[in-house]
Amino acid sequence: MLARLPFLQLGLLALGAVALPSRELVERATGACHALSAALPEHVFWPNSSQYLNQSQDVWSQTCVKTPLCVFEPSTVDALSQGIKLIHDAKSQFAFRSGGHMPVPGAQSLNDGVMISASLFNTNNLSADGKIASVGPGQTWQDVYEFLAPHGLAVNGGRFPSVGVGGLLVGGGMGYFSGSQGWAADNMVGCQVVLWNGTILELTNDAQDPHADLAWALKGGSNLFGLVTRFDIRTFPVTSAFGGLTVWSNEAGPDVLASLTNYMAPGGGVDDPNVHIDVFAGLSITNGTPTLSYYNIALYPGSQAGPTALENFTAIPADMTLSNGVALHDSWTEVPQQLDSFSTRANRNLFYAISFQATEETINLYNKTIIDNAVSMLSDVEGLNTYAVYQPVSKEYLQASKDRGGNVLGLDPDVDGTFIAGIILSMWEKAEDDDKVLEFSRTSAQQIRAQTEALGLYNKFTYLGDSAQGQTPFENYAGGKNVPKLKAIRERYDPEGFLEKYLHRGFQLT
């Protein structure tokens, strides 16, 4: 039955907001907006105002643009605290948007409710010893990187310029430095969070902290527990780096996939904690004609040109290269800057997560399944670009995470080892094709799962940050063992269940 539900209805199911007649939803939200406007007039924006339009439409995927009854844009934690109390008193639906990158409808905005924008929580500060960066959730990672780069420092955050700070961190977060640093959330040493009743808490990782359980839950548990207004993150020294974006023609496909196969084998590069790659095959269809290209985003910090870990890719013949940004860069931040073309907010976008152990057979069947299905199922979709994305997760990556205390995702380096966290990523133009793209993604993932399960190489891990509406990432974290713990934490900090009932979000705990 679930497989037949349309795109928008699946999105609503994922939100988990309380079911009420639309008239009552509007009445409650209208009351909340008027209460906010009376108490905090400089922070509330109504439809047709320029700030309302800027904030309500400032999301990465056009599938997620909604029409809230008002936008609440607090500039201080006290204003957010006061505002959430008013929303609570009105029993209104609301959504919380930080960077707006998650392409799940309803995750950051909504109809018939209050959209809270974190855009003004955009400051960056560095501790006196340079070891901790305190960053606001309402900015992109490129903003943070450019703040830290003059200090010769970095943090492990998002890889693309358009990725927001808040959603990535509370979702776990894959980064350029994950091989040595683990998930982005693993370097969080503290944060400031506003609870359902306006209570403001300062959290740390310290086991003696009375709220250490909440600090853990926010490392991969998404925004189900509170609204984070500041993250305190460990820094580390990075200046120059070798890497960049390479694009190859279709003819290079066998070489690229063979390079990835060799890279994922023991000693092939993946076990070097300093290396990062993202390989993907990209299919575009214009007027029914498909064009296939291959890509790799590579980064290796330091001043070494052509490190051994990347030699499989740097050895691919130049005559099959369409563009090559790989070089030794004075600042490592030049690598994410090369990805700006993927950051446009004019498209409709969808992620679909699927994971598997990497062998020559699984790497090739993953690519073939996605590309073949896209050609057969989406050839009439205007402006289509579909990508079969390979994201290596190494044993060293997971060990670095474990060494930092672990997180909600619950991956074990000795059990889960090295694998591919894949994304079926699609971009297109028209709303009328939304259901078709979702069905293609679901079908492709089901086929990949069936094929990899038959080989004994399927991995149940479903990364929340790359999941689509209808997927259930939490039930696969630590084999589902973390769900009862997360529910207990939620009940401790939100005994009324207000956030569960009224906060629109990407995914539920069940």
PDB file of N, CA and C in Angstrom, residues 121-141 143-145 147-148 151 153-155 165 169 187-192 202-204 228-235:
ATOM      1  N   PHE A 121      20.745  33.029  12.796  1.00  0.00           N
ATOM      2  CA  PHE A 121      21.711  32.321  13.653  1.00  0.00           C
ATOM      3  C   PHE A 121      22.889  31.923  12.756  1.00  0.00           C
ATOM      4  N   ASN A 122      23.677  32.918  12.404  1.00  0.00           N
ATOM      5  CA  ASN A 122      24.695  32.727  11.369  1.00  0.00           C
ATOM      6  C   ASN A 122      26.078  33.229  11.778  1.00  0.00           C
ATOM      7  N   THR A 123      26.320  33.332  13.074  1.00  0.00           N
ATOM      8  CA  THR A 123      27.616  33.841  13.531  1.00  0.00           C
ATOM      9  C   THR A 123      28.616  32.705  13.705  1.00  0.00           C
ATOM     10  N   ASN A 124      29.883  33.056  13.624  1.00  0.00           N
ATOM     11  CA  ASN A 124      30.984  32.122  13.847  1.00  0.00           C
ATOM     12  C   ASN A 124      31.950  32.728  14.850  1.00  0.00           C
ATOM     13  N   ASN A 125      32.385  31.919  15.797  1.00  0.00           N
ATOM     14  CA  ASN A 125      33.369  32.361  16.781  1.00  0.00           C
ATOM     15  C   ASN A 125      34.380  31.259  17.006  1.00  0.00           C
ATOM     16  N   LEU A 126      35.598  31.675  17.348  1.00  0.00           N
ATOM     17  CA  LEU A 126      36.684  30.736  17.581  1.00  0.00           C
ATOM     18  C   LEU A 126      37.203  30.932  18.998  1.00  0.00           C
ATOM     19  N   SER A 127      37.374  29.823  19.719  1.00  0.00           N
ATOM     20  CA  SER A 127      37.878  29.912  21.084  1.00  0.00           C
ATOM     21  C   SER A 127      39.284  30.503  21.087  1.00  0.00           C
ATOM     22  N   ALA A 128      39.707  31.015  22.246  1.00  0.00           N
ATOM     23  CA  ALA A 128      41.008  31.679  22.353  1.00  0.00           C
ATOM     24  C   ALA A 128      42.155  30.768  21.936  1.00  0.00           C
ATOM     25  N   ASP A 129      42.036  29.468  22.226  1.00  0.00           N
ATOM     26  CA  ASP A 129      43.109  28.536  21.848  1.00  0.00           C
ATOM     27  C   ASP A 129      42.913  27.959  20.452  1.00  0.00           C
ATOM     28  N   GLY A 130      41.824  28.360  19.766  1.00  0.00           N
ATOM     29  CA  GLY A 130      41.583  27.917  18.398  1.00  0.00           C
ATOM     30  C   GLY A 130      41.090  26.495  18.274  1.00  0.00           C
ATOM     31  N   LYS A 131      40.785  25.841  19.386  1.00  0.00           N
ATOM     32  CA  LYS A 131      40.413  24.426  19.329  1.00  0.00           C
ATOM     33  C   LYS A 131      38.921  24.187  19.108  1.00  0.00           C
ATOM     34  N   ILE A 132      38.092  25.209  19.386  1.00  0.00           N
ATOM     35  CA  ILE A 132      36.647  25.041  19.271  1.00  0.00           C
ATOM     36  C   ILE A 132      36.063  26.176  18.436  1.00  0.00           C
ATOM     37  N   ALA A 133      35.307  25.803  17.404  1.00  0.00           N
ATOM     38  CA  ALA A 133      34.553  26.777  16.617  1.00  0.00           C
ATOM     39  C   ALA A 133      33.094  26.691  17.038  1.00  0.00           C
ATOM     40  N   SER A 134      32.508  27.828  17.363  1.00  0.00           N
ATOM     41  CA  SER A 134      31.084  27.899  17.696  1.00  0.00           C
ATOM     42  C   SER A 134      30.371  28.506  16.498  1.00  0.00           C
ATOM     43  N   VAL A 135      29.473  27.737  15.903  1.00  0.00           N
ATOM     44  CA  VAL A 135      28.873  28.138  14.628  1.00  0.00           C
ATOM     45  C   VAL A 135      27.356  28.087  14.721  1.00  0.00           C
ATOM     46  N   GLY A 136      26.716  29.003  14.016  1.00  0.00           N
ATOM     47  CA  GLY A 136      25.256  29.044  13.966  1.00  0.00           C
ATOM     48  C   GLY A 136      24.712  28.106  12.919  1.00  0.00           C
ATOM     49  N   PRO A 137      23.499  27.578  13.105  1.00  0.00           N
ATOM     50  CA  PRO A 137      22.927  26.594  12.179  1.00  0.00           C
ATOM     51  C   PRO A 137      22.400  27.169  10.877  1.00  0.00           C
ATOM     52  N   GLY A 138      22.157  28.493  10.830  1.00  0.00           N
ATOM     53  CA  GLY A 138      21.465  29.064   9.691  1.00  0.00           C
ATOM     54  C   GLY A 138      22.355  29.550   8.577  1.00  0.00           C
ATOM     55  N   GLN A 139      23.474  28.915   8.366  1.00  0.00           N
ATOM     56  CA  GLN A 139      24.412  29.297   7.301  1.00  0.00           C
ATOM     57  C   GLN A 139      24.866  28.033   6.576  1.00  0.00           C
ATOM     58  N   THR A 140      25.665  28.202   5.534  1.00  0.00           N
ATOM     59  CA  THR A 140      26.191  27.053   4.814  1.00  0.00           C
ATOM     60  C   THR A 140      27.596  26.737   5.322  1.00  0.00           C
ATOM     61  N   TRP A 141      28.033  25.529   4.993  1.00  0.00           N
ATOM     62  CA  TRP A 141      29.371  25.111   5.434  1.00  0.00           C
ATOM     63  C   TRP A 141      30.467  25.928   4.776  1.00  0.00           C
ATOM     64  N   ASP A 143      30.456  29.058   4.339  1.00  0.00           N
ATOM     65  CA  ASP A 143      30.637  30.216   5.214  1.00  0.00           C
ATOM     66  C   ASP A 143      31.561  29.880   6.376  1.00  0.00           C
ATOM     67  N   VAL A 144      31.360  28.715   6.974  1.00  0.00           N
ATOM     68  CA  VAL A 144      32.181  28.300   8.116  1.00  0.00           C
ATOM     69  C   VAL A 144      33.622  28.056   7.680  1.00  0.00           C
ATOM     70  N   TYR A 145      33.796  27.371   6.549  1.00  0.00           N
ATOM     71  CA  TYR A 145      35.151  27.064   6.074  1.00  0.00           C
ATOM     72  C   TYR A 145      35.947  28.336   5.799  1.00  0.00           C
ATOM     73  N   PHE A 147      35.506  31.211   7.141  1.00  0.00           N
ATOM     74  CA  PHE A 147      35.812  31.864   8.416  1.00  0.00           C
ATOM     75  C   PHE A 147      37.058  31.253   9.054  1.00  0.00           C
ATOM     76  N   LEU A 148      37.201  29.937   8.970  1.00  0.00           N
ATOM     77  CA  LEU A 148      38.296  29.248   9.648  1.00  0.00           C
ATOM     78  C   LEU A 148      39.596  29.217   8.838  1.00  0.00           C
ATOM     79  N   HIS A 151      42.760  31.119   9.636  1.00  0.00           N
ATOM     80  CA  HIS A 151      43.414  30.667  10.867  1.00  0.00           C
ATOM     81  C   HIS A 151      44.166  29.351  10.653  1.00  0.00           C
ATOM     82  N   LEU A 153      42.725  26.537   9.923  1.00  0.00           N
ATOM     83  CA  LEU A 153      41.909  25.536  10.598  1.00  0.00           C
ATOM     84  C   LEU A 153      40.728  25.096   9.731  1.00  0.00           C
ATOM     85  N   ALA A 154      40.167  23.955  10.096  1.00  0.00           N
ATOM     86  CA  ALA A 154      38.973  23.445   9.424  1.00  0.00           C
ATOM     87  C   ALA A 154      38.135  22.678  10.441  1.00  0.00           C
ATOM     88  N   VAL A 155      36.900  22.395  10.055  1.00  0.00           N
ATOM     89  CA  VAL A 155      36.034  21.462  10.765  1.00  0.00           C
ATOM     90  C   VAL A 155      35.510  20.474   9.731  1.00  0.00           C
ATOM     91  N   VAL A 165      24.431  24.097   7.816  1.00  0.00           N
ATOM     92  CA  VAL A 165      25.130  23.616   9.002  1.00  0.00           C
ATOM     93  C   VAL A 165      24.224  22.757   9.883  1.00  0.00           C
ATOM     94  N   LEU A 169      24.583  18.493  10.795  1.00  0.00           N
ATOM     95  CA  LEU A 169      25.142  18.075  12.076  1.00  0.00           C
ATOM     96  C   LEU A 169      24.171  17.212  12.870  1.00  0.00           C
ATOM     97  N   ASN A 187      32.450  15.433  16.127  1.00  0.00           N
ATOM     98  CA  ASN A 187      33.314  16.493  16.653  1.00  0.00           C
ATOM     99  C   ASN A 187      32.537  17.580  17.381  1.00  0.00           C
ATOM    100  N   MET A 188      31.245  17.379  17.563  1.00  0.00           N
ATOM    101  CA  MET A 188      30.471  18.302  18.402  1.00  0.00           C
ATOM    102  C   MET A 188      30.844  18.063  19.866  1.00  0.00           C
ATOM    103  N   VAL A 189      31.273  19.123  20.537  1.00  0.00           N
ATOM    104  CA  VAL A 189      31.589  19.001  21.964  1.00  0.00           C
ATOM    105  C   VAL A 189      30.526  19.661  22.824  1.00  0.00           C
ATOM    106  N   GLY A 190      29.614  20.366  22.191  1.00  0.00           N
ATOM    107  CA  GLY A 190      28.538  21.020  22.928  1.00  0.00           C
ATOM    108  C   GLY A 190      27.610  21.736  21.980  1.00  0.00           C
ATOM    109  N   CYS A 191      26.504  22.220  22.516  1.00  0.00           N
ATOM    110  CA  CYS A 191      25.562  22.991  21.706  1.00  0.00           C
ATOM    111  C   CYS A 191      24.580  23.704  22.619  1.00  0.00           C
ATOM    112  N   GLN A 192      23.874  24.632  22.031  1.00  0.00           N
ATOM    113  CA  GLN A 192      22.782  25.329  22.715  1.00  0.00           C
ATOM    114  C   GLN A 192      21.486  24.919  22.040  1.00  0.00           C
ATOM    115  N   GLU A 202      22.301  24.530  27.720  1.00  0.00           N
ATOM    116  CA  GLU A 202      23.672  24.451  27.227  1.00  0.00           C
ATOM    117  C   GLU A 202      24.157  23.024  27.469  1.00  0.00           C
ATOM    118  N   LEU A 203      24.508  22.312  26.414  1.00  0.00           N
ATOM    119  CA  LEU A 203      24.889  20.907  26.507  1.00  0.00           C
ATOM    120  C   LEU A 203      26.373  20.714  26.245  1.00  0.00           C
ATOM    121  N   THR A 204      26.943  19.713  26.873  1.00  0.00           N
ATOM    122  CA  THR A 204      28.312  19.291  26.577  1.00  0.00           C
ATOM    123  C   THR A 204      28.348  17.768  26.499  1.00  0.00           C
ATOM    124  N   VAL A 228      18.347  23.484  17.768  1.00  0.00           N
ATOM    125  CA  VAL A 228      19.719  23.859  18.100  1.00  0.00           C
ATOM    126  C   VAL A 228      20.030  25.228  17.506  1.00  0.00           C
ATOM    127  N   THR A 229      20.574  26.118  18.328  1.00  0.00           N
ATOM    128  CA  THR A 229      20.886  27.479  17.894  1.00  0.00           C
ATOM    129  C   THR A 229      22.386  27.752  17.811  1.00  0.00           C
ATOM    130  N   ARG A 230      23.198  26.839  18.328  1.00  0.00           N
ATOM    131  CA  ARG A 230      24.659  26.989  18.246  1.00  0.00           C
ATOM    132  C   ARG A 230      25.310  25.617  18.408  1.00  0.00           C
ATOM    133  N   PHE A 231      26.310  25.358  17.594  1.00  0.00           N
ATOM    134  CA  PHE A 231      27.092  24.131  17.699  1.00  0.00           C
ATOM    135  C   PHE A 231      28.530  24.483  18.065  1.00  0.00           C
ATOM    136  N   ASP A 232      29.103  23.751  19.011  1.00  0.00           N
ATOM    137  CA  ASP A 232      30.517  23.900  19.372  1.00  0.00           C
ATOM    138  C   ASP A 232      31.254  22.682  18.829  1.00  0.00           C
ATOM    139  N   ILE A 233      32.218  22.931  17.917  1.00  0.00           N
ATOM    140  CA  ILE A 233      32.827  21.857  17.132  1.00  0.00           C
ATOM    141  C   ILE A 233      34.353  21.919  17.253  1.00  0.00           C
ATOM    142  N   ARG A 234      34.982  20.757  17.388  1.00  0.00           N
ATOM    143  CA  ARG A 234      36.441  20.697  17.398  1.00  0.00           C
ATOM    144  C   ARG A 234      37.000  21.117  16.038  1.00  0.00           C
ATOM    145  N   THR A 235      38.052  21.876  16.058  1.00  0.00           N
ATOM    146  CA  THR A 235      38.776  22.231  14.838  1.00  0.00           C
ATOM    147  C   THR A 235      40.036  21.373  14.733  1.00  0.00           C
TER     148      THR A 235
END
